[in-house]
């Protein structure tokens, strides 16, 4: 019986490892291809016919223009950091796209944390009329696709003449997702502690800052990661509200890099990926605590 369980556990472990490798495969390809030279990337991934890929060209019909298939490779012919050097020192337009994304994401993340924590506490601890009905409306709005809400957001932004960035930042700050997540976390919080603090004369502000908030660090960290990832990868709102290509975030501008500068695509994509990876690695302990707590609570 013990051997059978060991065999099943080993098989499950192998399956999980295979799935993990398949999931990581595109990221590995992105990282290794970012160490290729621009010439090699153009030869492998663009439609341009060069002296380096002319032997691999094909013809659909006789007399048609030649073309060649993508020659994907995990390892470059030779390793070089030229893409990164060009990105950081010779391509200010890509750095501008990066800082546009930062300017959009940081206020939304900070605003979400400032608004969501007291709002979730108010929904869970305070007694006021129509509280549950309003929270139900929160859930309905949260479940609506972003594309459905774009039309009212756009009309309202045009009506009050909001700048493009504010038209994206303000709805992001007041998104109901953070309130929902933190209220669900507060439901598992020991209410005896809060009631004891109230008996001792502590106000709601004191309870929130000195009892609730220190014990919700893991939940706030999860909210930060989710919110940052959501708005770091923003596309629809940016296309609708931002008309000037100079002000676009990197999530939108990255789609044109492959067309305008193929040799820079992989390094730019890696640079775009690094902030969310670094944030996730910084918050992984808090996320593990939150998942462990959710498992015990369930």
Tab-separated table of N, CA and C in Angstrom, residues 33-189:
chain	number	residue	atom	x	y	z
A	33	UNK	N	15.932	34.268	-26.570
A	33	UNK	CA	15.926	35.038	-27.812
A	33	UNK	C	16.321	36.492	-27.593
A	34	UNK	N	16.164	36.981	-26.360
A	34	UNK	CA	16.612	38.343	-26.085
A	34	UNK	C	18.135	38.463	-26.108
A	35	UNK	N	18.825	37.324	-26.121
A	35	UNK	CA	20.292	37.319	-26.203
A	35	UNK	C	20.780	37.117	-27.631
A	36	UNK	N	19.869	37.130	-28.591
A	36	UNK	CA	20.252	37.061	-30.003
A	36	UNK	C	20.618	38.448	-30.508
A	37	UNK	N	21.346	38.485	-31.565
A	37	UNK	CA	21.633	39.755	-32.220
A	37	UNK	C	20.410	40.192	-33.028
A	38	UNK	N	20.330	41.481	-33.311
A	38	UNK	CA	19.235	41.984	-34.117
A	38	UNK	C	19.205	41.368	-35.496
A	39	UNK	N	20.374	41.124	-36.065
A	39	UNK	CA	20.436	40.511	-37.402
A	39	UNK	C	19.840	39.116	-37.382
A	40	UNK	N	20.146	38.339	-36.356
A	40	UNK	CA	19.624	36.972	-36.289
A	40	UNK	C	18.112	36.974	-36.098
A	41	UNK	N	17.598	37.892	-35.302
A	41	UNK	CA	16.147	37.962	-35.087
A	41	UNK	C	15.431	38.319	-36.382
A	42	UNK	N	15.968	39.305	-37.106
A	42	UNK	CA	15.368	39.685	-38.381
A	42	UNK	C	15.397	38.509	-39.349
A	43	UNK	N	16.485	37.778	-39.361
A	43	UNK	CA	16.607	36.643	-40.276
A	43	UNK	C	15.645	35.515	-39.919
A	44	UNK	N	15.401	35.336	-38.629
A	44	UNK	CA	14.568	34.212	-38.198
A	44	UNK	C	13.075	34.540	-38.173
A	45	UNK	N	12.724	35.765	-37.754
A	45	UNK	CA	11.326	36.041	-37.419
A	45	UNK	C	10.636	37.066	-38.317
A	46	UNK	N	11.359	37.778	-39.133
A	46	UNK	CA	10.707	38.773	-39.984
A	46	UNK	C	10.445	38.184	-41.370
A	47	UNK	N	9.706	38.931	-42.178
A	47	UNK	CA	9.420	38.512	-43.551
A	47	UNK	C	10.498	38.996	-44.522
A	48	UNK	N	11.478	39.728	-44.008
A	48	UNK	CA	12.525	40.256	-44.880
A	48	UNK	C	13.436	39.130	-45.363
A	49	UNK	N	13.790	39.192	-46.616
A	49	UNK	CA	14.730	38.243	-47.198
A	49	UNK	C	16.123	38.855	-47.115
A	50	UNK	N	16.996	38.214	-46.367
A	50	UNK	CA	18.359	38.704	-46.203
A	50	UNK	C	19.334	37.650	-46.717
A	51	UNK	N	20.597	38.020	-46.726
A	51	UNK	CA	21.612	37.072	-47.195
A	51	UNK	C	21.766	35.907	-46.219
A	52	UNK	N	21.247	36.068	-45.001
A	52	UNK	CA	21.395	35.018	-43.993
A	52	UNK	C	20.257	34.000	-44.037
A	53	UNK	N	19.132	34.332	-44.670
A	53	UNK	CA	18.030	33.368	-44.735
A	53	UNK	C	17.571	33.101	-46.164
A	54	UNK	N	18.318	33.595	-47.144
A	54	UNK	CA	17.885	33.461	-48.533
A	54	UNK	C	17.815	31.999	-48.970
A	55	UNK	N	18.630	31.136	-48.365
A	55	UNK	CA	18.629	29.726	-48.741
A	55	UNK	C	17.378	29.000	-48.251
A	56	UNK	N	16.642	29.612	-47.284
A	56	UNK	CA	15.451	28.979	-46.727
A	56	UNK	C	14.158	29.580	-47.285
A	57	UNK	N	14.237	30.335	-48.360
A	57	UNK	CA	13.039	30.947	-48.929
A	57	UNK	C	12.245	29.936	-49.750
A	58	UNK	N	10.952	30.239	-49.854
A	58	UNK	CA	10.040	29.381	-50.611
A	58	UNK	C	9.217	30.247	-51.557
A	59	UNK	N	8.586	29.595	-52.528
A	59	UNK	CA	7.706	30.258	-53.481
A	59	UNK	C	6.356	29.547	-53.486
A	60	UNK	N	5.277	30.323	-53.356
A	60	UNK	CA	3.942	29.728	-53.416
A	60	UNK	C	3.656	29.259	-54.841
A	61	UNK	N	3.887	30.141	-55.789
A	61	UNK	CA	3.734	29.812	-57.205
A	61	UNK	C	4.931	30.355	-57.957
A	62	UNK	N	5.145	29.822	-59.088
A	62	UNK	CA	6.258	30.284	-59.908
A	62	UNK	C	6.042	31.747	-60.291
A	63	UNK	N	7.026	32.558	-60.057
A	63	UNK	CA	6.942	33.967	-60.377
A	63	UNK	C	6.510	34.841	-59.214
A	64	UNK	N	5.974	34.228	-58.141
A	64	UNK	CA	5.584	35.012	-56.964
A	64	UNK	C	6.811	35.450	-56.179
A	65	UNK	N	6.605	36.446	-55.325
A	65	UNK	CA	7.690	36.921	-54.471
A	65	UNK	C	8.060	35.828	-53.473
A	66	UNK	N	9.323	35.678	-53.152
A	66	UNK	CA	9.738	34.631	-52.207
A	66	UNK	C	9.359	35.005	-50.770
A	67	UNK	N	9.246	34.019	-49.930
A	67	UNK	CA	9.005	34.225	-48.506
A	67	UNK	C	9.706	33.103	-47.758
A	68	UNK	N	9.856	33.274	-46.465
A	68	UNK	CA	10.477	32.215	-45.680
A	68	UNK	C	9.698	32.030	-44.381
A	69	UNK	N	9.736	30.817	-43.872
A	69	UNK	CA	9.037	30.492	-42.647
A	69	UNK	C	9.842	30.964	-41.434
A	70	UNK	N	9.147	31.128	-40.316
A	70	UNK	CA	9.826	31.474	-39.069
A	70	UNK	C	10.723	30.322	-38.651
A	71	UNK	N	11.950	30.655	-38.316
A	71	UNK	CA	12.922	29.651	-37.866
A	71	UNK	C	13.143	29.832	-36.371
A	72	UNK	N	12.245	29.263	-35.577
A	72	UNK	CA	12.327	29.420	-34.126
A	72	UNK	C	13.522	28.655	-33.572
A	73	UNK	N	14.174	29.258	-32.583
A	73	UNK	CA	15.327	28.615	-31.956
A	73	UNK	C	15.387	29.024	-30.495
A	74	UNK	N	15.740	28.068	-29.629
A	74	UNK	CA	15.868	28.376	-28.210
A	74	UNK	C	17.238	28.953	-27.872
A	75	UNK	N	18.245	28.575	-28.631
A	75	UNK	CA	19.589	29.058	-28.364
A	75	UNK	C	20.061	29.923	-29.517
A	76	UNK	N	20.625	31.094	-29.225
A	76	UNK	CA	21.137	31.951	-30.301
A	76	UNK	C	22.406	31.380	-30.913
A	77	UNK	N	22.702	31.824	-32.119
A	77	UNK	CA	23.948	31.397	-32.753
A	77	UNK	C	25.144	31.854	-31.931
A	78	UNK	N	25.066	33.056	-31.412
A	78	UNK	CA	26.053	33.528	-30.437
A	78	UNK	C	25.361	34.518	-29.498
A	79	UNK	N	25.787	34.510	-28.249
A	79	UNK	CA	25.138	35.308	-27.216
A	79	UNK	C	25.659	36.745	-27.256
A	80	UNK	N	24.730	37.680	-27.224
A	80	UNK	CA	25.086	39.092	-27.200
A	80	UNK	C	24.035	39.871	-26.418
A	81	UNK	N	24.452	40.962	-25.794
A	81	UNK	CA	23.534	41.837	-25.051
A	81	UNK	C	23.246	43.117	-25.834
A	82	UNK	N	23.420	43.034	-27.144
A	82	UNK	CA	23.231	44.223	-27.961
A	82	UNK	C	21.794	44.737	-27.887
A	83	UNK	N	20.816	43.837	-27.811
A	83	UNK	CA	19.423	44.279	-27.720
A	83	UNK	C	19.200	45.137	-26.473
A	84	UNK	N	19.731	44.679	-25.353
A	84	UNK	CA	19.551	45.427	-24.100
A	84	UNK	C	20.322	46.747	-24.128
A	85	UNK	N	21.506	46.712	-24.716
A	85	UNK	CA	22.285	47.951	-24.818
A	85	UNK	C	21.537	48.982	-25.656
A	86	UNK	N	20.984	48.538	-26.766
A	86	UNK	CA	20.227	49.455	-27.622
A	86	UNK	C	18.962	49.936	-26.925
A	87	UNK	N	18.316	49.054	-26.145
A	87	UNK	CA	17.085	49.411	-25.439
A	87	UNK	C	17.333	50.500	-24.406
A	88	UNK	N	18.384	50.346	-23.610
A	88	UNK	CA	18.617	51.266	-22.492
A	88	UNK	C	19.349	52.537	-22.892
A	89	UNK	N	20.116	52.506	-23.974
A	89	UNK	CA	20.962	53.655	-24.301
A	89	UNK	C	20.625	54.322	-25.631
A	90	UNK	N	19.946	53.601	-26.532
A	90	UNK	CA	19.679	54.183	-27.855
A	90	UNK	C	18.195	54.203	-28.226
A	91	UNK	N	17.321	53.872	-27.288
A	91	UNK	CA	15.886	53.797	-27.615
A	91	UNK	C	15.048	54.484	-26.537
A	92	UNK	N	15.108	55.814	-26.465
A	92	UNK	CA	14.324	56.517	-25.434
A	92	UNK	C	12.823	56.362	-25.612
A	93	UNK	N	12.375	56.066	-26.841
A	93	UNK	CA	10.937	55.926	-27.051
A	93	UNK	C	10.375	54.718	-26.300
A	94	UNK	N	11.167	53.640	-26.174
A	94	UNK	CA	10.693	52.468	-25.435
A	94	UNK	C	10.719	52.710	-23.930
A	95	UNK	N	11.710	53.434	-23.457
A	95	UNK	CA	11.747	53.791	-22.041
A	95	UNK	C	10.587	54.712	-21.697
A	96	UNK	N	10.221	55.572	-22.641
A	96	UNK	CA	9.073	56.442	-22.426
A	96	UNK	C	7.794	55.614	-22.260
A	97	UNK	N	7.617	54.581	-23.075
A	97	UNK	CA	6.464	53.697	-22.942
A	97	UNK	C	6.449	53.013	-21.576
A	98	UNK	N	7.625	52.623	-21.115
A	98	UNK	CA	7.720	51.971	-19.805
A	98	UNK	C	7.263	52.908	-18.692
A	99	UNK	N	7.740	54.146	-18.709
A	99	UNK	CA	7.361	55.096	-17.653
A	99	UNK	C	5.903	55.504	-17.775
A	100	UNK	N	5.352	55.485	-18.975
A	100	UNK	CA	3.909	55.718	-19.108
A	100	UNK	C	3.122	54.637	-18.375
A	101	UNK	N	3.559	53.397	-18.486
A	101	UNK	CA	2.898	52.311	-17.766
A	101	UNK	C	3.021	52.491	-16.263
A	102	UNK	N	4.191	52.920	-15.807
A	102	UNK	CA	4.390	53.153	-14.370
A	102	UNK	C	3.461	54.265	-13.873
A	103	UNK	N	3.365	55.336	-14.648
A	103	UNK	CA	2.514	56.469	-14.260
A	103	UNK	C	1.050	56.047	-14.180
A	104	UNK	N	0.646	55.110	-15.006
A	104	UNK	CA	-0.728	54.621	-14.953
A	104	UNK	C	-0.955	53.656	-13.793
A	105	UNK	N	-0.020	52.746	-13.571
A	105	UNK	CA	-0.239	51.651	-12.620
A	105	UNK	C	-0.093	52.074	-11.160
A	106	UNK	N	0.939	52.837	-10.858
A	106	UNK	CA	1.239	53.141	-9.453
A	106	UNK	C	0.091	53.879	-8.770
A	107	UNK	N	-0.481	54.947	-9.346
A	107	UNK	CA	-1.617	55.603	-8.658
A	107	UNK	C	-2.811	54.682	-8.462
A	108	UNK	N	-3.061	53.795	-9.415
A	108	UNK	CA	-4.187	52.880	-9.282
A	108	UNK	C	-3.953	51.904	-8.138
A	109	UNK	N	-2.747	51.348	-8.049
A	109	UNK	CA	-2.440	50.396	-6.974
A	109	UNK	C	-2.514	51.077	-5.612
A	110	UNK	N	-1.895	52.248	-5.493
A	110	UNK	CA	-1.917	52.974	-4.214
A	110	UNK	C	-3.345	53.377	-3.853
A	111	UNK	N	-4.092	53.885	-4.826
A	111	UNK	CA	-5.464	54.288	-4.567
A	111	UNK	C	-6.346	53.124	-4.181
A	112	UNK	N	-6.148	51.978	-4.830
A	112	UNK	CA	-6.913	50.780	-4.475
A	112	UNK	C	-6.696	50.399	-3.014
A	113	UNK	N	-5.451	50.430	-2.575
A	113	UNK	CA	-5.156	50.064	-1.185
A	113	UNK	C	-5.762	51.069	-0.205
A	114	UNK	N	-5.682	52.354	-0.544
A	114	UNK	CA	-6.221	53.385	0.350
A	114	UNK	C	-7.739	53.293	0.454
A	115	UNK	N	-8.408	53.016	-0.654
A	115	UNK	CA	-9.880	52.974	-0.679
A	115	UNK	C	-10.413	51.634	-0.185
A	116	UNK	N	-9.802	50.541	-0.591
A	116	UNK	CA	-10.384	49.219	-0.366
A	116	UNK	C	-10.358	48.800	1.100
A	117	UNK	N	-9.288	49.112	1.809
A	117	UNK	CA	-9.184	48.655	3.203
A	117	UNK	C	-10.285	49.250	4.078
A	118	UNK	N	-10.443	50.589	4.156
A	118	UNK	CA	-11.538	51.114	4.993
A	118	UNK	C	-12.927	50.764	4.457
A	119	UNK	N	-13.080	50.676	3.131
A	119	UNK	CA	-14.392	50.316	2.578
A	119	UNK	C	-14.767	48.887	2.949
A	120	UNK	N	-13.815	47.966	2.867
A	120	UNK	CA	-14.092	46.584	3.254
A	120	UNK	C	-14.417	46.492	4.742
A	121	UNK	N	-13.701	47.247	5.556
A	121	UNK	CA	-13.987	47.262	7.001
A	121	UNK	C	-15.385	47.809	7.265
A	122	UNK	N	-15.767	48.857	6.557
A	122	UNK	CA	-17.099	49.442	6.746
A	122	UNK	C	-18.193	48.464	6.338
A	123	UNK	N	-17.987	47.738	5.249
A	123	UNK	CA	-18.983	46.764	4.807
A	123	UNK	C	-19.119	45.612	5.804
A	124	UNK	N	-18.029	45.231	6.440
A	124	UNK	CA	-18.060	44.069	7.318
A	124	UNK	C	-18.459	44.402	8.750
A	125	UNK	N	-18.002	45.545	9.285
A	125	UNK	CA	-18.180	45.817	10.708
A	125	UNK	C	-19.282	46.818	11.016
A	126	UNK	N	-19.491	47.787	10.153
A	126	UNK	CA	-20.478	48.819	10.451
A	126	UNK	C	-21.874	48.361	10.039
A	127	UNK	N	-22.859	48.803	10.774
A	127	UNK	CA	-24.247	48.473	10.483
A	127	UNK	C	-24.944	49.710	9.927
A	128	UNK	N	-25.353	49.651	8.674
A	128	UNK	CA	-26.052	50.760	8.064
A	128	UNK	C	-27.004	50.231	6.999
A	129	UNK	N	-28.003	50.998	6.712
A	129	UNK	CA	-29.088	50.572	5.848
A	129	UNK	C	-28.598	50.352	4.406
A	130	UNK	N	-29.150	49.346	3.775
A	130	UNK	CA	-28.853	49.008	2.379
A	130	UNK	C	-27.391	48.595	2.167
A	131	UNK	N	-26.715	48.192	3.235
A	131	UNK	CA	-25.310	47.792	3.099
A	131	UNK	C	-25.157	46.588	2.169
A	132	UNK	N	-25.936	45.551	2.407
A	132	UNK	CA	-25.810	44.341	1.603
A	132	UNK	C	-26.276	44.567	0.162
A	133	UNK	N	-27.261	45.415	-0.014
A	133	UNK	CA	-27.714	45.721	-1.380
A	133	UNK	C	-26.608	46.432	-2.157
A	134	UNK	N	-25.941	47.388	-1.511
A	134	UNK	CA	-24.841	48.092	-2.177
A	134	UNK	C	-23.685	47.144	-2.481
A	135	UNK	N	-23.411	46.231	-1.567
A	135	UNK	CA	-22.341	45.271	-1.815
A	135	UNK	C	-22.708	44.337	-2.964
A	136	UNK	N	-23.985	44.015	-3.080
A	136	UNK	CA	-24.458	43.217	-4.210
A	136	UNK	C	-24.227	43.950	-5.526
A	137	UNK	N	-24.465	45.256	-5.535
A	137	UNK	CA	-24.181	46.063	-6.725
A	137	UNK	C	-22.688	46.037	-7.030
A	138	UNK	N	-21.851	46.094	-5.995
A	138	UNK	CA	-20.401	45.985	-6.168
A	138	UNK	C	-20.048	44.711	-6.919
A	139	UNK	N	-20.631	43.603	-6.489
A	139	UNK	CA	-20.323	42.313	-7.110
A	139	UNK	C	-20.763	42.293	-8.574
A	140	UNK	N	-21.932	42.853	-8.855
A	140	UNK	CA	-22.424	42.892	-10.243
A	140	UNK	C	-21.463	43.687	-11.125
A	141	UNK	N	-21.034	44.854	-10.636
A	141	UNK	CA	-20.093	45.674	-11.403
A	141	UNK	C	-18.774	44.942	-11.596
A	142	UNK	N	-18.321	44.226	-10.565
A	142	UNK	CA	-17.055	43.496	-10.645
A	142	UNK	C	-17.117	42.384	-11.690
A	143	UNK	N	-18.277	41.756	-11.839
A	143	UNK	CA	-18.416	40.644	-12.777
A	143	UNK	C	-18.598	41.098	-14.215
A	144	UNK	N	-18.886	42.371	-14.429
A	144	UNK	CA	-19.071	42.862	-15.799
A	144	UNK	C	-17.728	42.929	-16.531
A	145	UNK	N	-17.692	42.524	-17.795
A	145	UNK	CA	-16.449	42.659	-18.570
A	145	UNK	C	-16.045	44.122	-18.724
A	146	UNK	N	-14.765	44.352	-18.843
A	146	UNK	CA	-14.257	45.711	-18.997
A	146	UNK	C	-14.841	46.387	-20.234
A	147	UNK	N	-15.033	45.618	-21.302
A	147	UNK	CA	-15.545	46.190	-22.546
A	147	UNK	C	-16.950	46.760	-22.376
A	148	UNK	N	-17.751	46.168	-21.484
A	148	UNK	CA	-19.111	46.664	-21.255
A	148	UNK	C	-19.073	48.031	-20.572
A	149	UNK	N	-18.116	48.225	-19.670
A	149	UNK	CA	-18.032	49.472	-18.912
A	149	UNK	C	-17.299	50.582	-19.657
A	150	UNK	N	-16.665	50.245	-20.788
A	150	UNK	CA	-15.893	51.254	-21.507
A	150	UNK	C	-16.770	52.378	-22.043
A	151	UNK	N	-17.958	52.044	-22.534
A	151	UNK	CA	-18.835	53.063	-23.120
A	151	UNK	C	-19.265	54.090	-22.082
A	152	UNK	N	-19.821	53.697	-20.915
A	152	UNK	CA	-20.164	54.723	-19.917
A	152	UNK	C	-18.952	55.481	-19.395
A	153	UNK	N	-17.807	54.791	-19.252
A	153	UNK	CA	-16.595	55.495	-18.817
A	153	UNK	C	-16.181	56.556	-19.832
A	154	UNK	N	-16.254	56.190	-21.113
A	154	UNK	CA	-15.850	57.129	-22.162
A	154	UNK	C	-16.797	58.324	-22.215
A	155	UNK	N	-18.111	58.072	-22.141
A	155	UNK	CA	-19.082	59.164	-22.181
A	155	UNK	C	-18.912	60.097	-20.988
A	156	UNK	N	-18.682	59.535	-19.813
A	156	UNK	CA	-18.500	60.358	-18.628
A	156	UNK	C	-17.207	61.160	-18.711
A	157	UNK	N	-16.147	60.535	-19.205
A	157	UNK	CA	-14.875	61.245	-19.341
A	157	UNK	C	-14.989	62.398	-20.330
A	158	UNK	N	-15.728	62.189	-21.434
A	158	UNK	CA	-15.918	63.263	-22.400
A	158	UNK	C	-16.815	64.364	-21.833
A	159	UNK	N	-17.785	63.977	-21.002
A	159	UNK	CA	-18.716	64.959	-20.443
A	159	UNK	C	-18.014	65.914	-19.486
A	160	UNK	N	-17.131	65.379	-18.653
A	160	UNK	CA	-16.428	66.224	-17.675
A	160	UNK	C	-15.025	66.604	-18.158
A	161	UNK	N	-14.689	66.235	-19.403
A	161	UNK	CA	-13.387	66.558	-20.024
A	161	UNK	C	-12.208	66.131	-19.150
A	162	UNK	N	-12.213	64.864	-18.771
A	162	UNK	CA	-11.092	64.333	-18.003
A	162	UNK	C	-9.891	64.109	-18.907
A	163	UNK	N	-8.669	64.370	-18.417
A	163	UNK	CA	-7.478	63.984	-19.174
A	163	UNK	C	-7.436	62.472	-19.369
A	164	UNK	N	-6.768	61.998	-20.427
A	164	UNK	CA	-6.783	60.559	-20.718
A	164	UNK	C	-6.320	59.683	-19.558
A	165	UNK	N	-5.240	60.091	-18.892
A	165	UNK	CA	-4.733	59.268	-17.801
A	165	UNK	C	-5.721	59.196	-16.643
A	166	UNK	N	-6.330	60.340	-16.297
A	166	UNK	CA	-7.297	60.335	-15.205
A	166	UNK	C	-8.530	59.518	-15.554
A	167	UNK	N	-8.899	59.488	-16.828
A	167	UNK	CA	-10.052	58.691	-17.256
A	167	UNK	C	-9.804	57.201	-17.041
A	168	UNK	N	-8.547	56.788	-16.980
A	168	UNK	CA	-8.212	55.393	-16.703
A	168	UNK	C	-7.944	55.177	-15.219
A	169	UNK	N	-7.270	56.135	-14.583
A	169	UNK	CA	-6.847	55.966	-13.191
A	169	UNK	C	-8.034	55.986	-12.230
A	170	UNK	N	-8.949	56.927	-12.387
A	170	UNK	CA	-10.052	57.061	-11.426
A	170	UNK	C	-10.951	55.811	-11.374
A	171	UNK	N	-11.418	55.276	-12.516
A	171	UNK	CA	-12.190	54.019	-12.420
A	171	UNK	C	-11.372	52.868	-11.841
A	172	UNK	N	-10.061	52.860	-12.120
A	172	UNK	CA	-9.217	51.803	-11.565
A	172	UNK	C	-9.107	51.884	-10.056
A	173	UNK	N	-9.004	53.096	-9.518
A	173	UNK	CA	-8.904	53.275	-8.064
A	173	UNK	C	-10.167	52.781	-7.365
A	174	UNK	N	-11.317	53.060	-7.970
A	174	UNK	CA	-12.584	52.706	-7.338
A	174	UNK	C	-13.147	51.377	-7.850
A	175	UNK	N	-12.287	50.534	-8.385
A	175	UNK	CA	-12.721	49.208	-8.810
A	175	UNK	C	-13.183	48.401	-7.597
A	176	UNK	N	-14.289	47.668	-7.715
A	176	UNK	CA	-14.833	46.940	-6.548
A	176	UNK	C	-14.081	45.669	-6.190
A	177	UNK	N	-13.114	45.253	-7.007
A	177	UNK	CA	-12.426	43.995	-6.734
A	177	UNK	C	-11.724	44.008	-5.384
A	178	UNK	N	-11.020	45.100	-5.061
A	178	UNK	CA	-10.295	45.166	-3.804
A	178	UNK	C	-11.211	45.099	-2.598
A	179	UNK	N	-12.340	45.802	-2.656
A	179	UNK	CA	-13.295	45.779	-1.550
A	179	UNK	C	-13.837	44.362	-1.350
A	180	UNK	N	-14.146	43.686	-2.440
A	180	UNK	CA	-14.669	42.325	-2.345
A	180	UNK	C	-13.636	41.384	-1.728
A	181	UNK	N	-12.397	41.416	-2.204
A	181	UNK	CA	-11.366	40.512	-1.696
A	181	UNK	C	-11.098	40.735	-0.213
A	182	UNK	N	-10.972	41.996	0.180
A	182	UNK	CA	-10.628	42.284	1.572
A	182	UNK	C	-11.800	42.021	2.509
A	183	UNK	N	-13.020	42.233	2.047
A	183	UNK	CA	-14.154	41.911	2.915
A	183	UNK	C	-14.254	40.403	3.148
A	184	UNK	N	-13.995	39.623	2.101
A	184	UNK	CA	-14.013	38.176	2.281
A	184	UNK	C	-12.946	37.747	3.287
A	185	UNK	N	-11.819	38.430	3.281
A	185	UNK	CA	-10.766	38.132	4.254
A	185	UNK	C	-11.206	38.510	5.660
A	186	UNK	N	-11.884	39.632	5.797
A	186	UNK	CA	-12.339	40.079	7.114
A	186	UNK	C	-13.391	39.153	7.712
A	187	UNK	N	-14.105	38.422	6.872
A	187	UNK	CA	-15.107	37.495	7.391
A	187	UNK	C	-14.471	36.407	8.246
A	188	UNK	N	-13.219	36.066	7.960
A	188	UNK	CA	-12.527	35.058	8.761
A	188	UNK	C	-11.723	35.636	9.902
A	189	UNK	N	-11.768	36.945	10.072
A	189	UNK	CA	-11.027	37.600	11.157
A	189	UNK	C	-11.756	37.354	12.478
